[in-house]
Every structure is written in structure tokens, then in C-alpha cells.
CSV table of C-alpha atoms in Angstrom, one decimal:
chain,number,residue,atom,x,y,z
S,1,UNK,CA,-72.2,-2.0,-13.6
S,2,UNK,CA,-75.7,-1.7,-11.9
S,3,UNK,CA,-77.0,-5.1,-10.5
S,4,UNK,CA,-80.0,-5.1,-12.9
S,5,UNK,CA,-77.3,-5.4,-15.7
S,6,UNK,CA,-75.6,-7.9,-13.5
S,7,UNK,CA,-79.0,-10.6,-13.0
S,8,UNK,CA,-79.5,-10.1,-17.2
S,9,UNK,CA,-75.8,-10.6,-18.2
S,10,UNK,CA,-76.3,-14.0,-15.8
S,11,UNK,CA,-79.3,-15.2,-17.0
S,12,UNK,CA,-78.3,-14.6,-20.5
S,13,UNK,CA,-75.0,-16.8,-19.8
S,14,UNK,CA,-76.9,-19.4,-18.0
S,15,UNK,CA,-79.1,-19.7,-21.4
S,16,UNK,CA,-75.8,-20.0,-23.8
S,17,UNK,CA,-74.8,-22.4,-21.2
S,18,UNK,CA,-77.4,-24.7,-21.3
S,19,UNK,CA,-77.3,-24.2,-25.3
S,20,UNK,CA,-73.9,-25.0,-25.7
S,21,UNK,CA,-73.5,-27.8,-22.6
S,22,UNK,CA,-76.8,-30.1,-23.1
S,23,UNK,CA,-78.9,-28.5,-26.4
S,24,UNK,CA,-75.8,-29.0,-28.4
S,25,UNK,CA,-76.4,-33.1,-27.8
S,26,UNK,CA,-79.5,-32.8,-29.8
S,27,UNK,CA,-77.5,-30.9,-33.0
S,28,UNK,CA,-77.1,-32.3,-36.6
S,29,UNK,CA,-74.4,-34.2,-37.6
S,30,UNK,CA,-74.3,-33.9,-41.1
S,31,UNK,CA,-72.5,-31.7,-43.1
S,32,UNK,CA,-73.0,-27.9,-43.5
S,33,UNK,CA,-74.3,-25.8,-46.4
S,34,UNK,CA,-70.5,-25.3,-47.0
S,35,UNK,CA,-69.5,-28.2,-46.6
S,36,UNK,CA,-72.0,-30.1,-48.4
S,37,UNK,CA,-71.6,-27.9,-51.3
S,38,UNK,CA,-68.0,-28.1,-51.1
S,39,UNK,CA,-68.1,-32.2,-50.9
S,40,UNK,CA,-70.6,-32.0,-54.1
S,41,UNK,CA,-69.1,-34.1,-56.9
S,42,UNK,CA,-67.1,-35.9,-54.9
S,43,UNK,CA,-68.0,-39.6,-53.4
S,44,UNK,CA,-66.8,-39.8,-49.7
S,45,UNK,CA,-66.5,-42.9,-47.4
S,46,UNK,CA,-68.0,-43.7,-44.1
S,47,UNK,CA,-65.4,-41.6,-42.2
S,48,UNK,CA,-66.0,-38.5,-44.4
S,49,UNK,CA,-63.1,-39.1,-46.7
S,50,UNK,CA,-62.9,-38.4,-50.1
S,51,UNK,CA,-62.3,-41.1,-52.1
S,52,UNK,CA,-62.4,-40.0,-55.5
S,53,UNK,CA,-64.6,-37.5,-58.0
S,54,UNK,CA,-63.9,-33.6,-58.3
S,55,UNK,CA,-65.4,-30.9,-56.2
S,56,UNK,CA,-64.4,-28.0,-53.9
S,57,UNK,CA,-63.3,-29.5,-50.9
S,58,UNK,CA,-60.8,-32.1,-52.7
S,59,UNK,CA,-57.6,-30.2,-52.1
S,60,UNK,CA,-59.0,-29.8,-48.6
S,61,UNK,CA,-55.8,-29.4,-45.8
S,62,UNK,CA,-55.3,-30.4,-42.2
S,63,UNK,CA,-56.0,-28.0,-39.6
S,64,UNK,CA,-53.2,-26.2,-37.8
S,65,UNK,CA,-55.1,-26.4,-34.5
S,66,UNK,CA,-56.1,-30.4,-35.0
S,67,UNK,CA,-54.1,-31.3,-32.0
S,68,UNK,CA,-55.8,-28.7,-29.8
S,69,UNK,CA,-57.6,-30.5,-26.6
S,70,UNK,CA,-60.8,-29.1,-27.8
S,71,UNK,CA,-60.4,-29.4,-31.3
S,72,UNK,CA,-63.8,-30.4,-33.1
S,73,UNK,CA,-65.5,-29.4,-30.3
S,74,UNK,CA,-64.6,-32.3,-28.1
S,75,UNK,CA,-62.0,-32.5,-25.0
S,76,UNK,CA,-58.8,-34.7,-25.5
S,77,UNK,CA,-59.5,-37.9,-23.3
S,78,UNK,CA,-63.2,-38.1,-23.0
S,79,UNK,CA,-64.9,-40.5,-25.0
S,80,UNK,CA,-68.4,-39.9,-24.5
S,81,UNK,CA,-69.6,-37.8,-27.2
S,82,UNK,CA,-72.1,-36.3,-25.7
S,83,UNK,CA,-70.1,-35.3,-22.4
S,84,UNK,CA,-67.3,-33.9,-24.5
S,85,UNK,CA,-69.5,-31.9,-27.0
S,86,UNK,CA,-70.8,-30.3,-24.0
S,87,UNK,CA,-67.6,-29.5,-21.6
S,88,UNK,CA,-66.4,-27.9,-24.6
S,89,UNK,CA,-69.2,-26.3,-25.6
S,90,UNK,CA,-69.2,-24.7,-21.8
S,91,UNK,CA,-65.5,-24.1,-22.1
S,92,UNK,CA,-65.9,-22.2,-24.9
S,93,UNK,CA,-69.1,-20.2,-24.1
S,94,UNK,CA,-66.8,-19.0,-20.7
S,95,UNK,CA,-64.1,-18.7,-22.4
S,96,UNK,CA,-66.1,-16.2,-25.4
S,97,UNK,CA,-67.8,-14.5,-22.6
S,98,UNK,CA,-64.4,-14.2,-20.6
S,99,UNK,CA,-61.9,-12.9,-23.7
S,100,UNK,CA,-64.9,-10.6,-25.4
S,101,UNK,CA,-66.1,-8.5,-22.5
S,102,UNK,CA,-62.4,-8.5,-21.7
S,103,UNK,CA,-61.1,-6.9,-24.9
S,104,UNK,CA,-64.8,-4.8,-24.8
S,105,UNK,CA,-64.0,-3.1,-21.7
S,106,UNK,CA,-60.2,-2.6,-22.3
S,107,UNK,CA,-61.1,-1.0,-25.6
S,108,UNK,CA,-64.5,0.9,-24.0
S,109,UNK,CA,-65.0,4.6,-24.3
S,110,UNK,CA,-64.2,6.0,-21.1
S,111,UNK,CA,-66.3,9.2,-20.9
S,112,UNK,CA,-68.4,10.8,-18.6
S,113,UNK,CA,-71.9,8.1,-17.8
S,114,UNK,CA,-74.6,8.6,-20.4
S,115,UNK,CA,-77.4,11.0,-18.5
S,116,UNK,CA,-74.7,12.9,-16.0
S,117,UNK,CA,-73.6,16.1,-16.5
S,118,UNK,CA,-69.9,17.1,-17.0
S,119,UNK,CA,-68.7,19.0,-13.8
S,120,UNK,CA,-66.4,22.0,-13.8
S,121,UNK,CA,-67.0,22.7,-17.0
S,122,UNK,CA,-65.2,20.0,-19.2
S,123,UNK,CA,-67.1,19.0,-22.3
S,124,UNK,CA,-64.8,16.1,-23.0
S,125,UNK,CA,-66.0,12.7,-24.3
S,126,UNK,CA,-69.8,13.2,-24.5
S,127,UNK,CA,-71.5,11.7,-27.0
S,128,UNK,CA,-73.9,13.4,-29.2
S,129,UNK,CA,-75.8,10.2,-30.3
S,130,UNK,CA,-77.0,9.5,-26.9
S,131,UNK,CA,-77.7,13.1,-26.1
S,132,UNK,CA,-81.8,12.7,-26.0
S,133,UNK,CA,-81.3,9.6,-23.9
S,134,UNK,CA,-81.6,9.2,-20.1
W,1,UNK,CA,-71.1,-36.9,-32.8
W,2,UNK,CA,-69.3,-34.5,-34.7
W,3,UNK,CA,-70.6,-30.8,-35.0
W,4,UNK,CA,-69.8,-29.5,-38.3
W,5,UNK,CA,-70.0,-25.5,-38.4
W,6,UNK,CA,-70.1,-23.9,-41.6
W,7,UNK,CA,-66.9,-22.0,-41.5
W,8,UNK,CA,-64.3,-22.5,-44.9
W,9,UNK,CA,-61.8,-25.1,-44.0
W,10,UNK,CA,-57.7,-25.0,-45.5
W,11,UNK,CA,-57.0,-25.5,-49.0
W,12,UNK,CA,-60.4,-24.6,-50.8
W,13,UNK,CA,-59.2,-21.1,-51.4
W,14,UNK,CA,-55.3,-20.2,-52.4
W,15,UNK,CA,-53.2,-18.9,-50.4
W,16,UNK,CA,-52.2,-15.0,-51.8
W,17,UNK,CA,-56.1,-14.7,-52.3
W,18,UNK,CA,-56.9,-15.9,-48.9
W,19,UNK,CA,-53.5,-14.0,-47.2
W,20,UNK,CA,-55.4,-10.4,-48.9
W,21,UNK,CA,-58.6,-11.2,-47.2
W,22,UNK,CA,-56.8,-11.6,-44.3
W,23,UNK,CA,-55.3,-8.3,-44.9
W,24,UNK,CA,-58.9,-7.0,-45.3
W,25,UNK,CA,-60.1,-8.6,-42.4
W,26,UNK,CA,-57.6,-6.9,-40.2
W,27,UNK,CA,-58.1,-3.6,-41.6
W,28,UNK,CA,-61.8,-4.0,-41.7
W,29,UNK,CA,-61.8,-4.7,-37.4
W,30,UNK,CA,-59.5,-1.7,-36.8
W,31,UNK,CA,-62.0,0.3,-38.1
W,32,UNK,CA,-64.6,-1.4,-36.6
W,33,UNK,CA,-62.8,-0.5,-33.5
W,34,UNK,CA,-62.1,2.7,-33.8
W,35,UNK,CA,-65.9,3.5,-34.9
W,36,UNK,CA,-66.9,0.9,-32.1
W,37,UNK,CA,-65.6,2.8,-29.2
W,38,UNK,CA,-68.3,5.5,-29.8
W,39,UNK,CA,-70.9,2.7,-28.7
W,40,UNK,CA,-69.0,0.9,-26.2
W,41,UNK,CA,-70.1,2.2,-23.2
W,42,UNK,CA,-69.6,0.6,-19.3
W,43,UNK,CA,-73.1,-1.1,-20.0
W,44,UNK,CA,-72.5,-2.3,-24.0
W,45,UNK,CA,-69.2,-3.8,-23.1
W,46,UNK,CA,-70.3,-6.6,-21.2
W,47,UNK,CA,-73.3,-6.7,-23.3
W,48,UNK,CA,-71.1,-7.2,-26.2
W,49,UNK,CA,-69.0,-10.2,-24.3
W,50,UNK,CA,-72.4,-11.7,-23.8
W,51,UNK,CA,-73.9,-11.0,-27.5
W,52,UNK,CA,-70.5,-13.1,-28.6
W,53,UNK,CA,-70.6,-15.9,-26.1
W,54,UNK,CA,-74.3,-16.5,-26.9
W,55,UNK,CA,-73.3,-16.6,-30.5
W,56,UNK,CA,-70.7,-19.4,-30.1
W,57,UNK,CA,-73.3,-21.4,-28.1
W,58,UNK,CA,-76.2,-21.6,-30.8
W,59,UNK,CA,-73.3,-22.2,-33.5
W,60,UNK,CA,-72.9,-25.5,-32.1
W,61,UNK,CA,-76.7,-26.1,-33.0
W,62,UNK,CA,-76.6,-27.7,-35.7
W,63,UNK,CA,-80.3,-27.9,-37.5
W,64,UNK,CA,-81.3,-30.1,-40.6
W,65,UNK,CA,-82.0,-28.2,-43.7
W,66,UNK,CA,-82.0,-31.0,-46.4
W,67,UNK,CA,-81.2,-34.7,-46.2
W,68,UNK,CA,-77.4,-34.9,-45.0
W,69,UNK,CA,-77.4,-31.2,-45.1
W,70,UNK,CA,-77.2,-28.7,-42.0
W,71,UNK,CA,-76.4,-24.9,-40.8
W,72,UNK,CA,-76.3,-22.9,-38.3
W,73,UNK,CA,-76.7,-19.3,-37.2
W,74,UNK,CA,-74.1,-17.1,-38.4
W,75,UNK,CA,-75.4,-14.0,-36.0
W,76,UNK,CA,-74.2,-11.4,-38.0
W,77,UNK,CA,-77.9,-9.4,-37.9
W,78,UNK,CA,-78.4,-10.5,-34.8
W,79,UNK,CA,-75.3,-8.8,-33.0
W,80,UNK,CA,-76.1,-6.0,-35.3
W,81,UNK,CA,-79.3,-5.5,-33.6
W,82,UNK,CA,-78.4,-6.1,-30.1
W,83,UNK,CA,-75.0,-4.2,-30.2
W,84,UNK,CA,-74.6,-2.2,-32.9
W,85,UNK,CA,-73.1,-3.0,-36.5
W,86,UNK,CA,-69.1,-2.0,-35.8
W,87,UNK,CA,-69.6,-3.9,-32.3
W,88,UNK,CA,-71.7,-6.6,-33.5
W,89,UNK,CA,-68.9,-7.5,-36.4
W,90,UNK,CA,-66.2,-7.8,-33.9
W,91,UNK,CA,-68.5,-10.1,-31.5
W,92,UNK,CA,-68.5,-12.3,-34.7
W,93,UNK,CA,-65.2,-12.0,-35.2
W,94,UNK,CA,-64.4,-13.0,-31.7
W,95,UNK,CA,-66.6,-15.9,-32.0
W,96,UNK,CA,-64.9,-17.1,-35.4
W,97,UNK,CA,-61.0,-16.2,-33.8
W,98,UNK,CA,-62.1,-18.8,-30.9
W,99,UNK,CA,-63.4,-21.2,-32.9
W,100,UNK,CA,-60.1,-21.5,-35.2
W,101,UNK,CA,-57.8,-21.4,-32.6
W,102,UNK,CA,-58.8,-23.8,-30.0
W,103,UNK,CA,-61.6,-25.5,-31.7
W,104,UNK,CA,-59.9,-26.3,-35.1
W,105,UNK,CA,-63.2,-25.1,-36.7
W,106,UNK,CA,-62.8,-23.1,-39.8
W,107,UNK,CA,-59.1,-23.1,-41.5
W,108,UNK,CA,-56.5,-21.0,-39.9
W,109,UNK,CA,-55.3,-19.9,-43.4
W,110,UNK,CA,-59.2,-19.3,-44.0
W,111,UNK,CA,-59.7,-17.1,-41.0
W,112,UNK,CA,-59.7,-13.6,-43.2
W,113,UNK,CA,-62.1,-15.2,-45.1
W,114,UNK,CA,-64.7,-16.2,-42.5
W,115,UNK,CA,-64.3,-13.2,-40.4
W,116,UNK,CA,-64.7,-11.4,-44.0
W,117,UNK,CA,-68.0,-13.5,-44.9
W,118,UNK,CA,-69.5,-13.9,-41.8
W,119,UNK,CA,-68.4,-10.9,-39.5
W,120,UNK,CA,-68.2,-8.4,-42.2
W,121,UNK,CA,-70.5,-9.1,-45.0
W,122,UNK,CA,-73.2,-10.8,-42.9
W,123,UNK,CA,-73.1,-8.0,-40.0
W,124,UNK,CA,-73.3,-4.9,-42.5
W,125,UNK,CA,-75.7,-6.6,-44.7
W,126,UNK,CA,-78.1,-7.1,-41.9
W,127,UNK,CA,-77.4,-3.5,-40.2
W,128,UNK,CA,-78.5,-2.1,-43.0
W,129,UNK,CA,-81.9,-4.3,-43.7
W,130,UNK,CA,-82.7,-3.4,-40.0
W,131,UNK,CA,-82.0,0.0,-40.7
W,132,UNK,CA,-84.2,0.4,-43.7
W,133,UNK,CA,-87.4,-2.4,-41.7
W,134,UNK,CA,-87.1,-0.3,-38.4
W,135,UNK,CA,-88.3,2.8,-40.8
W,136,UNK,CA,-91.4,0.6,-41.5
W,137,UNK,CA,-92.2,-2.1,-39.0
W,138,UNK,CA,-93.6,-0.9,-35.7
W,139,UNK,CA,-90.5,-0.8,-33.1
W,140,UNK,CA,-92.4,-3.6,-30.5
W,141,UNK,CA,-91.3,-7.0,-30.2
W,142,UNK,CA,-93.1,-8.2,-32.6
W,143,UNK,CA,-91.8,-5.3,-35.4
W,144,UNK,CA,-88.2,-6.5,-34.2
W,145,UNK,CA,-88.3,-9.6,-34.5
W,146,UNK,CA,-90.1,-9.4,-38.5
W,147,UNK,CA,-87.3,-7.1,-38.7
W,148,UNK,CA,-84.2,-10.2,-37.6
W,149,UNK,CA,-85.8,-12.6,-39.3
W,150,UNK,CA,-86.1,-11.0,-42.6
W,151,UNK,CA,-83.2,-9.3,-42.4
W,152,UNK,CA,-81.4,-12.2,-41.0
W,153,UNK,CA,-82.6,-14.5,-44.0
W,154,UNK,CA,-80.6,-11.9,-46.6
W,155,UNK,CA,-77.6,-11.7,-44.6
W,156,UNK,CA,-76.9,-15.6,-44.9
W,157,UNK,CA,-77.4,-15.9,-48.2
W,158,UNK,CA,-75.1,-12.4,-48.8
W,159,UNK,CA,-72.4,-13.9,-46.4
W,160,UNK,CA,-72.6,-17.1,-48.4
W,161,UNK,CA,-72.3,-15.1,-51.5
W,162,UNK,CA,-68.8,-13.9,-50.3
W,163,UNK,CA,-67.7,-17.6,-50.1
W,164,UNK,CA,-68.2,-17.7,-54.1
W,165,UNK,CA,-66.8,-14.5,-54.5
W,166,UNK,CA,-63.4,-15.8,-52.7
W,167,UNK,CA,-63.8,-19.4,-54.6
W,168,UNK,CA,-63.9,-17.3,-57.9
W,169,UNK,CA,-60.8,-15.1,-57.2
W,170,UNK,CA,-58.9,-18.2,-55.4
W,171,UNK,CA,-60.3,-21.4,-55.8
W,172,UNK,CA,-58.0,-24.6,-55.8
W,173,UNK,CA,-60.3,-26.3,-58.2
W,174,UNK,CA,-62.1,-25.2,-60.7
W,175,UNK,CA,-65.6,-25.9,-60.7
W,176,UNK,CA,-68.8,-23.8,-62.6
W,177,UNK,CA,-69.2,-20.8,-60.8
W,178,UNK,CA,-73.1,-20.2,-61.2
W,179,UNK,CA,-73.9,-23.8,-60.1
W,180,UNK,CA,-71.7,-23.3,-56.8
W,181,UNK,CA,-73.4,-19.6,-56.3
W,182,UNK,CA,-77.0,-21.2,-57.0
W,183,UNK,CA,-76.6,-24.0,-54.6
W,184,UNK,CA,-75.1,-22.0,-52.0
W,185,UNK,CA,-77.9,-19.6,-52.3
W,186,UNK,CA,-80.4,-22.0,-52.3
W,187,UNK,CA,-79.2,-23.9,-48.8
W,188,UNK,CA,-78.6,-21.0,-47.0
W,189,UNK,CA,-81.8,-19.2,-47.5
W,190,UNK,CA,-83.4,-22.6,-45.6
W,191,UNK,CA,-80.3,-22.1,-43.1
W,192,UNK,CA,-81.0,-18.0,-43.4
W,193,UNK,CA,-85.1,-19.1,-42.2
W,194,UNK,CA,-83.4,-21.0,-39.4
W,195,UNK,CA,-81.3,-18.3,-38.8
W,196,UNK,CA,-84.0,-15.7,-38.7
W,197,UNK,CA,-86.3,-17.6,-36.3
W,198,UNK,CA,-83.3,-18.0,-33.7
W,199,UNK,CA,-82.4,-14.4,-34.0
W,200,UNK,CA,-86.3,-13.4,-34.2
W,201,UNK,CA,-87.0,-14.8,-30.9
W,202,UNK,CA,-83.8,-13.5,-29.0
W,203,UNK,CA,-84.4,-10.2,-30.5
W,204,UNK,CA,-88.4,-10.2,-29.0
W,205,UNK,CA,-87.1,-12.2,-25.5
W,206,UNK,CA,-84.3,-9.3,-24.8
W,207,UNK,CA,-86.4,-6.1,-26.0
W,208,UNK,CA,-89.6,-7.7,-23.8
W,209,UNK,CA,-87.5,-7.9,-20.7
W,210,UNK,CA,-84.7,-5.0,-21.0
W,211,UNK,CA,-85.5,-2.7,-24.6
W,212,UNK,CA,-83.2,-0.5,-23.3
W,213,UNK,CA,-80.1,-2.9,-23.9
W,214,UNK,CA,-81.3,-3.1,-27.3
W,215,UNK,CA,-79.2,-1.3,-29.8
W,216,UNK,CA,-81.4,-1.2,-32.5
W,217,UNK,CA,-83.9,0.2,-30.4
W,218,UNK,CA,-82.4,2.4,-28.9
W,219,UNK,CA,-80.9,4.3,-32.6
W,220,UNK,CA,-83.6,4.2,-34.5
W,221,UNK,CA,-86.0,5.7,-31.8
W,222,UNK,CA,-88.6,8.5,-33.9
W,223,UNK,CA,-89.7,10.0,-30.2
W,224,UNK,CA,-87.9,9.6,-26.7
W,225,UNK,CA,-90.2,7.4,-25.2
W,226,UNK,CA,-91.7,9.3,-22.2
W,227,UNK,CA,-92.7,6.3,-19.7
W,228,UNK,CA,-88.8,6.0,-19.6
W,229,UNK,CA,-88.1,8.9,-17.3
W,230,UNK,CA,-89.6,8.8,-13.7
W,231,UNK,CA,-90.7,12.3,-12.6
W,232,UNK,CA,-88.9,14.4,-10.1
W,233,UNK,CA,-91.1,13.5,-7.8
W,234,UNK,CA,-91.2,9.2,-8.0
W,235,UNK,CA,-87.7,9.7,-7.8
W,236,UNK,CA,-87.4,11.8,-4.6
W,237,UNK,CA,-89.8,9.2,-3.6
W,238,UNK,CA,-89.0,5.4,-4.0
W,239,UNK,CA,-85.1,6.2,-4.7
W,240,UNK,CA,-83.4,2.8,-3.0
């Protein structure tokens, strides 16, 4: 990886980070589109539960995950809302950026370097999409 | 504070319809593999780990649409701009798997579904606006980011057509079908504008500062642009 790639892949990181750590204080609390159409029909109480009327969301089940520590995008044991939201946002933004260039580069196309030639005459693995491209 | 994402929670839709979306779903990101590779070069791998963590972060912005009602970006046209539609779906996809498993966001039994709206609808939807705007709009900046936010605004509302598609087959209740598709519609072309505005201005940011990493750019180029190549002789020059 050249370290031009490096300095944009970091400052691109450093931006979800500071979307996902502080921004994400600043974000909406109500309900979705989804969920607000889903809880249409339906009267709900102070904790969002529904308390009686018919709409989507009424047959609603518990999450399998609800006891993971960051479940709702909080961390098990912090209080503060607003320090939670954002350890987990940053926990999850590494944690994305960690597993998905991971599994990108396992699964990458390993052929020759777009603009190099092919030595010794092996044609192997070039592609022809990125043939006018240097 | 509690930050709601938009992603279908347990128990809405039944089980058999939800376990064959699933079954979809899994199908679907093989192939988006297997076509994937072809992109996924040394430089659009960690692009692509980037593209997805950047997506979790500004899906825990939550922006007000209506009175008590939010959304958020889905990313769907964005990734497909920025990495490529087969890529770009499996960033999502990523995204959503993360989100189920360790933030409890968006059912576990709903996860075929979600990946199917959001990763698969919403991503191909918006490859293919870009693909017909970057025929027509001027590839600068500017003509990219017209290009996200328009194309970004149809893929919502398609992805959020899927939801009612999967309510219709599966439902748990049963509710009328052309109010729930109206309504759905209606929010998410105000969370689609939101959408489109967030995507617009990534889309201009990155193809100001690096076009090259662009995707979109990059496939849809009419001439190779010549500034791109130093001559032979710049290079025997100022080679570091």
C-alpha cells in the first residue's frame, strides 16, 4: 500500500471517528421511518412500549443480541449517555474498519499491480477493465 | 439517548418468509463476491474496509425528518460510487452483520431482510441511477455529487419499498398494504434528501482530493484523462 493511500485511509478514519465518537451526541432520538411507520396505529407509553392499538410493530420480539455489552449502541456499565453512545460508536467504527478490510484483502484479487507488465511471459490475472488505466 | 437505526426488528415479518430472504441474501453476497474480486485490488481493499466503517459511523446520525420521526443514511449509492456496486453491497452488508450482532440493531431473524433491502436493493438501485447520470452530468465534483444525491434519494425510497414487499409476503399483522407502501415512500424520500446530501458531499470531498479512488469515476471514464500520466521525462526527473 503506497503511503499516499495510507494518510487518506487515516484521515478518512479519523472523520468516521469523530462522526461516530462526538457527532453521534447530537443525533435524533426519535423513531425511524421504519419504526415510526411500524408503531403507526398503535399508542405507546413513555418507555416506547406498546400499550394497546394495531399496527406493524405489535408482534415485535426481543433481540437475540440484547445482552451484548454494546447492544443499542451503548457499553454495559457506563451510564452517561453520551460517553457510551460514543465509546461504542468508536468501537464499532474500528471494529467495521478492522473486520471489512480484513475480509477485503483475504478475498482480494491477487494479480499482477494495475499498470506493470507481466514478466516472462505469463498473461495470468490481468484485468481487462483496467487495461487503459495507469 | 437512544439511537434508533432504521433496520427491521424480530417479529414484524414471519419466520419461513424472512428464513428465504435469508437464503437470498446469502446467495446474493456469494455472487457479489465472486464478481467482487475482479475490483478488489491491493488499493480497493482497504478502501472498501474504509467505505464500510464510514458507513456505520454516519448511521448513528440520526436526522429529524418529521415530528418524532428520523433516518439515517442507508449508503447503498454511496458505496456504489466509491467502490463499485458488488463491493459496495458487501460493505453494507458488513455494516448491517455488525450492527445485528454486537449492537442488537436490526433483528437477527431480520438480517436476510435488511441486508436484502438495504445492501442489495439500495446498492443496485443506485449503481444503476449513477450509471445512467454519469452518461449525462459532467464527471467533476460537482456532476458527482448531482449524481449521489439524486440517485441516492431513489435508492431509499426503492430499499424502503422492499420492506413492504417482505411485509406483504410475511407480515405478522395485517395491515392495508398501499397505506404502509405510501407512508414509507413518503418518509424516506425526506430521509432519501438527507441521504443524498451526506452522500453528495463525501462523493465531491473524495473525488476533489483523490478522483482516482473513486470507482465511479474511474468506470465510467469517456477519454483517459491525459494530466494523469507524467511524461518520461518528469519521471526520470523528480522520481523520490
Amino acid at each position: 500500500m503506497s503511503r499516499r493511500l495510507g494518510w487518506f485511509l487515516a484521515g478518512g478514519l479519523l472523520v468516521a471517528l469523530v462522526l461516530a465518537g462526538v457527532v453521534s451526541a447530537l443525533a435524533s432520538s426519535s423513531p425511524d421511518g421504519l419504526d415510526a411507520t411500524a408503531l403507526k396505529g398503535c399508542t405507546v407509553d413513555a418507555e416506547g412500549t406498546i400499550t394497546g392499538g394495531t399496527c406493524m410493530a405489535q408482534r415485535e420480539g426481543e433481540h437475540q443480541m440484547a445482552d451484548s455489552p454494546l447492544a443499542d449502541y451503548g457499553i454495559k456499565g457506563i451510564d452517561n449517555p453520551y460517553l457510551a453512545t460514543g465509546l461504542s460508536g468508536v468501537a464499532g467504527v474500528l471494529i467495521t474498519f478492522g473486520l471489512g478490510a480484513g475480509l477485503f484483502w483475504v478475498v482480494r484479487r491477487r494479480g499482477p499491480a494495475v499498470g506493470t507488465t507481466p514478466r516472462g511471459g505469463v498473461a495470468a490475472g490481468g484485468a481487462p477493465a483496467d487495461a487503459g488505466e495507469r | 439517548m437512544n439511537v434508533e437505526a432504521m433496520h427491521i426488528a424480530n417479529g414484524i415479518v414471519n419466520g419461513p418468509v424472512s428464513g428465504a430472504f435469508a437464503a437470498l441474501a446469502v446467495l446474493a453476497l456469494a455472487v457479489c463476491v465472486w464478481r467482487g474480486r475482479a475490483d478488489l485490488d491491493d488499493r480497493l481493499a482497504p478502501m472498501a474496509g474504509l467505505v464500510a466503517a464510514f458507513i456505520f459511523a454516519v448511521q448513528m446520525l440520526n436526522f429529524q425528518v418529521l415530528p418524532g420521526v428520523s433516518g439515517h443514511l442507508l449508503g447503498g449509492t454511496l458505496a456504489a460510487i466509491l467502490v463499485g456496486p458488488w463491493v459496495g453491497a458487501l460493505c453494507v452488508s458488513t455494516v448491517l452483520v455488525i450492527q445485528c450482532l454486537l449492537f442488537a440493531d436490526g433483528g437477527l431473524t431480520a438480517l436476510g431482510l435488511n441486508i436484502t433491502n438495504m445492501a442489495l436493493l439500495g446498492t443496485a438501485a443506485g449503481y444503476l441511477l449513477v450509471a445512467g447520470l454519469l452518461r449525462l452530468l459532467p464527471r467533476t465534483p460537482t456532476g458527482l455529487a448531482a449524481t449521489a444525491f439524486v440517485a441516492s434519494v431513489a435508492s431509499v425510497v426503492i430499499s424502503s419499498q422492499g420492506f413492504v414487499l417482505e411485509y406483504w409476503l410475511g407480515g405478522t399483522t395485517r395491515l392495508s398494504l398501499p397505506t404502509i407502501s405510501l407512508t414509507m415512500a413518503g418518509v424516506h424520500v425526506l430521509i432519501g434528501i438527507g441521504e443524498g446530501l451526506i452522500a453528495g458531499t463525501t462523493v465531491a470531498t473524495v473525488s476533489r482530493v483523490r478522483p482516482d479512488l473513486v470507482y465511479a469515476l474511474r468506470r465510467f471514464r469517456a477519454v483517459p484523462r491525459p494530466a494523469a500520466a507524467p511524461t518520461p521525462a518528469t519521471v526520470a526527473g523528480g522520481a523520490a
